[in-house]
Structure formats: C-alpha cells, structure tokens
mmCIF file of C-alpha atoms in Angstrom:
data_model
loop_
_atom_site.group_PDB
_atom_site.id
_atom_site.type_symbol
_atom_site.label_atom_id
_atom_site.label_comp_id
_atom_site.label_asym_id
_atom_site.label_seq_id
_atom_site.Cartn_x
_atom_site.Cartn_y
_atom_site.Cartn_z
ATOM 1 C CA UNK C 1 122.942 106.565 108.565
ATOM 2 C CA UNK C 2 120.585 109.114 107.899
ATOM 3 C CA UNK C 3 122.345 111.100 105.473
ATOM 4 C CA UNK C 4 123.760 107.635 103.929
ATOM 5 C CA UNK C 5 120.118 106.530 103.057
ATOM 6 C CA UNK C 6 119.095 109.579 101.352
ATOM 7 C CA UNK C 7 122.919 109.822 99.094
ATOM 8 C CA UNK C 8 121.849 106.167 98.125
ATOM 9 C CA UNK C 9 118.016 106.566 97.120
ATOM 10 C CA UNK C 10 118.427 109.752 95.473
ATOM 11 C CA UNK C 11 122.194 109.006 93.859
ATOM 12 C CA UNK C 12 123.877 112.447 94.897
ATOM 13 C CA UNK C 13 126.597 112.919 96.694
ATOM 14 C CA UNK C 14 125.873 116.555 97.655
ATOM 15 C CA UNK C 15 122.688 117.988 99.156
ATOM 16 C CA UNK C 16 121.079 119.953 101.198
ATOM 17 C CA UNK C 17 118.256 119.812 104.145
ATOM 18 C CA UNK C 18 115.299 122.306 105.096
ATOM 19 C CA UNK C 19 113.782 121.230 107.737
ATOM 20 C CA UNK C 20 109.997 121.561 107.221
ATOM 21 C CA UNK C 21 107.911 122.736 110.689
ATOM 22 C CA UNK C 22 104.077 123.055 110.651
ATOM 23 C CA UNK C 23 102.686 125.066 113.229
ATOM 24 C CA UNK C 24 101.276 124.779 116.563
ATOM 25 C CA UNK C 25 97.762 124.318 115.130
ATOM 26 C CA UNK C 26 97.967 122.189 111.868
ATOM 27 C CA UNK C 27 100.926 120.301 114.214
ATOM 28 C CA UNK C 28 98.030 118.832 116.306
ATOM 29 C CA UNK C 29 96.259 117.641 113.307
ATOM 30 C CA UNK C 30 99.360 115.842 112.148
ATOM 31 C CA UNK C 31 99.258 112.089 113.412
ATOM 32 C CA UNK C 32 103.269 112.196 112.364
ATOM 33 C CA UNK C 33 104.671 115.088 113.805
ATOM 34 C CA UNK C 34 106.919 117.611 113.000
ATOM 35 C CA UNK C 35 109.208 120.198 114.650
ATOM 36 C CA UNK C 36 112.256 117.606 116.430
ATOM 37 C CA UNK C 37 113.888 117.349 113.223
ATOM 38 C CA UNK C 38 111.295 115.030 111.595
ATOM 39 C CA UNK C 39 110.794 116.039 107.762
ATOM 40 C CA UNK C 40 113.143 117.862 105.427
ATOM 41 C CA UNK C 41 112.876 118.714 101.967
ATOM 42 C CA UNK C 42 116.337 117.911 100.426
ATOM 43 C CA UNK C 43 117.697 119.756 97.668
ATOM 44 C CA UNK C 44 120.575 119.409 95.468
ATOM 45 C CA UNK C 45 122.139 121.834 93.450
ATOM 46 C CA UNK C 46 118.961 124.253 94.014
ATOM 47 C CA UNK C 47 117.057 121.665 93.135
ATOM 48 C CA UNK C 48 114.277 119.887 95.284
ATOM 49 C CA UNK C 49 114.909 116.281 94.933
ATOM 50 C CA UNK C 50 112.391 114.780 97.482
ATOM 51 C CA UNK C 51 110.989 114.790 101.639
ATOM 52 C CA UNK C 52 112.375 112.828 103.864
ATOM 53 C CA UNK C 53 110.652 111.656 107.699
ATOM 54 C CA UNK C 54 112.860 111.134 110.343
ATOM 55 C CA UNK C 55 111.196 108.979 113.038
ATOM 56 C CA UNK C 56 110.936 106.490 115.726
ATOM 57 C CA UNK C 57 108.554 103.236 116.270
ATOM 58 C CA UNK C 58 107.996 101.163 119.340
ATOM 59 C CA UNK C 59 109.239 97.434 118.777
ATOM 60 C CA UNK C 60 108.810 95.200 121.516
ATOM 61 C CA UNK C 61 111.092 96.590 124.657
ATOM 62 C CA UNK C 62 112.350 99.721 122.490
ATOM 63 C CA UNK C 63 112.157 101.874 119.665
ATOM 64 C CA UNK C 64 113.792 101.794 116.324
ATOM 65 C CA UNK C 65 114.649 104.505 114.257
ATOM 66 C CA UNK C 66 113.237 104.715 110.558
ATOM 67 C CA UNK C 67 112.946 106.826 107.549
ATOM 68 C CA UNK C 68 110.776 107.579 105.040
ATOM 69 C CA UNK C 69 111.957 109.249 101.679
ATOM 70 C CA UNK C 70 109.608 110.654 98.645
ATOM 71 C CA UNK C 71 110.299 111.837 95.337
ATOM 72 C CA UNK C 72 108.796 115.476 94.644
ATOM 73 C CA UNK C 73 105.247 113.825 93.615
ATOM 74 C CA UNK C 74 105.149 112.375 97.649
ATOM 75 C CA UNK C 75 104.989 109.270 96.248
ATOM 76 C CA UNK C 76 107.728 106.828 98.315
ATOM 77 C CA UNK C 77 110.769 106.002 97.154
ATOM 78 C CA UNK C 78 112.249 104.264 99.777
ATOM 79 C CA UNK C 79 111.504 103.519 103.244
ATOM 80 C CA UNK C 80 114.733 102.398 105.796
ATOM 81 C CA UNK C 81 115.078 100.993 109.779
ATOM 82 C CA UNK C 82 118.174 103.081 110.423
ATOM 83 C CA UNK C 83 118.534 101.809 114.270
ATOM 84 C CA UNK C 84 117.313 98.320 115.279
ATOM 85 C CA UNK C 85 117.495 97.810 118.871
ATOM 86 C CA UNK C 86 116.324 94.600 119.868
ATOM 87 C CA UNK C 87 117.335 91.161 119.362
ATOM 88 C CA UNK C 88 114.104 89.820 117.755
ATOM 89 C CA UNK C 89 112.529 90.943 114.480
ATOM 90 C CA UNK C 90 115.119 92.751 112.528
ATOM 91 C CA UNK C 91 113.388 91.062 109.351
ATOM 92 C CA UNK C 92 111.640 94.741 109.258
ATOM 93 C CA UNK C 93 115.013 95.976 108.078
ATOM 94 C CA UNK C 94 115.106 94.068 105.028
ATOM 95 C CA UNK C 95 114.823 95.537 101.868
ATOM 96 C CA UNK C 96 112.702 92.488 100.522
ATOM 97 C CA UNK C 97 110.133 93.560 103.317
ATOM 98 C CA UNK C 98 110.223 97.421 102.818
ATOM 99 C CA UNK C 99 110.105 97.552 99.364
ATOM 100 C CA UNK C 100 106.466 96.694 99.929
ATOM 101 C CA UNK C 101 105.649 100.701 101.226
ATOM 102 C CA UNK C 102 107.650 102.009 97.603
ATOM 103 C CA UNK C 103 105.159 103.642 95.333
ATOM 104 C CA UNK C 104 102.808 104.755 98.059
ATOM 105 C CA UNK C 105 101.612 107.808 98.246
ATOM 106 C CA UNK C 106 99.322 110.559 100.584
ATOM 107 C CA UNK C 107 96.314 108.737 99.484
ATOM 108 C CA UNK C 108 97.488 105.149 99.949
ATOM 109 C CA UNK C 109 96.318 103.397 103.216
ATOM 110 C CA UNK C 110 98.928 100.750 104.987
ATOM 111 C CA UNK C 111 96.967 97.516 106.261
ATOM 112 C CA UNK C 112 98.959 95.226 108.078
ATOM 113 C CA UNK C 113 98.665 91.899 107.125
ATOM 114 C CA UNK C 114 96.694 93.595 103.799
ATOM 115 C CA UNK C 115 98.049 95.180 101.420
ATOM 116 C CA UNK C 116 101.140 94.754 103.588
ATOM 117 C CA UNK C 117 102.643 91.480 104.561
ATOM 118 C CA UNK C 118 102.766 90.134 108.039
ATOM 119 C CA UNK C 119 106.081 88.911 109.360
ATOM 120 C CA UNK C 120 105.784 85.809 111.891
ATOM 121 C CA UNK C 121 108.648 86.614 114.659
ATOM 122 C CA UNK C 122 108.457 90.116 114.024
ATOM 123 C CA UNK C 123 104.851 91.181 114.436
ATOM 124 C CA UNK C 124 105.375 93.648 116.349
ATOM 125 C CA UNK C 125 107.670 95.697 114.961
ATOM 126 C CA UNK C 126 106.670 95.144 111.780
ATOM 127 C CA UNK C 127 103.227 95.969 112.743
ATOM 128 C CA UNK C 128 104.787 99.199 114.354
ATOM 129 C CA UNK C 129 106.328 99.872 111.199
ATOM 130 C CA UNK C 130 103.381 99.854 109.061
ATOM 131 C CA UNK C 131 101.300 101.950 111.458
ATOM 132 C CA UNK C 132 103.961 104.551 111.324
ATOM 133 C CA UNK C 133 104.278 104.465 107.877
ATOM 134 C CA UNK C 134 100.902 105.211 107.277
ATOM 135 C CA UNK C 135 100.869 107.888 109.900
ATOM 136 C CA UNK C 136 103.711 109.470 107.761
ATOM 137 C CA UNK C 137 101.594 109.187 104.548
ATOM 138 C CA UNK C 138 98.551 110.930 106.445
ATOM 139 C CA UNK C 139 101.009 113.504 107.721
ATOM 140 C CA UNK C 140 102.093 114.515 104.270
ATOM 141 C CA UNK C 141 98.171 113.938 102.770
ATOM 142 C CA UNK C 142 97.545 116.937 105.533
ATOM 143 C CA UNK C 143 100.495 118.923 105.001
ATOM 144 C CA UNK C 144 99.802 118.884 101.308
ATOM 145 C CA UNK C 145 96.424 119.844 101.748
ATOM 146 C CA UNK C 146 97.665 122.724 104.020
ATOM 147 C CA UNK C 147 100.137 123.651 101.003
ATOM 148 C CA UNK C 148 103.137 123.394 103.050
ATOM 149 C CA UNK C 149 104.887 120.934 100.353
#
C-alpha cells in the first residue's frame, strides 16, 4: 500500500527509496522519529521527487498505519491511512478529510478542531491523526534546520 500511495501522488511508475536516518542526538529532538524505516526521500530516474513518513497512530483499541508524502519544497502533497484497524472511525481515511493537511508545510501548525476539522464518531483517531501529522511537520521543520533534507 505503501509503495501504491507514493506511484499514485507522484504519477511514476518507477522509483526509488533512501531511507533518511538522523542520528542518535538530533533523533531525540525529533518528536517524529526516524531510523525503523520512517522517512525516505524517493527518487525517480536520479531525480528527487519528494519525502515520504512512514508511521503509526493510536486510534481507539489500536494503531493505524499512515503516510505522509511532500514534494521537494516539504510542502504536503498528500497524506494517506494505509491500515485501519478498528471498526469505528475510518472517516479519517477519506480523501475529503485528508485533503485538509495538503499544502502544509514545516512551518504550518495542525489544530484539531482549528484549522483542521473535527470528525464526530471518529475523534479519536482523527484527533490522533492530526497530532501526528503535525509531529511529522515539526520533524521535517528540525531536520531541515539540521540540513539533512
């Protein structure tokens, strides 16, 4: 699913991952972290085409699995639930919803209920998936800063 969602948003068929790994000491600054196969930079044909962040969010009982893709800017493209594992609140997976994160970038800040809308039967996972997303975005803001991207 993961390598579905990023030949979609990016419209290649071909590419190529590089897993990107911050060390021990900026890792603890990170409130996303990396090293488990969490954030690439993909590449086609040479190229770099975008970052994406592998991750997983508490919902109610579980987790789900989500990820978050940027163009070369860090500016979001796309943001995906790739694993839903609960019966309640899989509204978080549609597209309608998560087209709210596209166009956000390092410097945005995700408010639930704010500048992101609240979803009644789904609160929290959708709450789950906004802190998460803006844990990502504060990941790359650092990372950035860091010059690692």
């Amino acid at each position: 699913k993961f390598y579905k969602a990023i030949r979609g948003t990016y419209e290649v068929d071909q590419f190529k991952l590089k897993e990107i790994e911050a060390s021990a000491a900026i890792n603890e600054k990170l409130p996303a972290k990396t090293g488990n196969e969490n954030l690439f930079q993909i590449f086609s044909d040479g190229q770099s085409i975008g970052y994406a962040y592998l991750g997983k969010a508490p919902s109610k009982k579980k987790e789900f699995d989500y990820v978050v893709m940027f163009d070369n800017d860090l500016i979001i493209k796309k943001s995906k639930v790739l694993i839903y594992r609960e019966n309640y609140g899989q509204q978080i997976g549609t597209q309608r919803w998560l087209r709210q994160f596209i166009g956000m970038s390092p410097a945005s800040e995700v408010n639930y209920g704010e500048n992101v809308a609240a979803i009644s039967g789904a609160t929290i996972s959708a709450s789950s998936m906004a802190r998460a997303v803006n844990r990502v975005l504060k990941t790359m803001k650092i990372l950035q800063e860091e010059n690692m991207l």
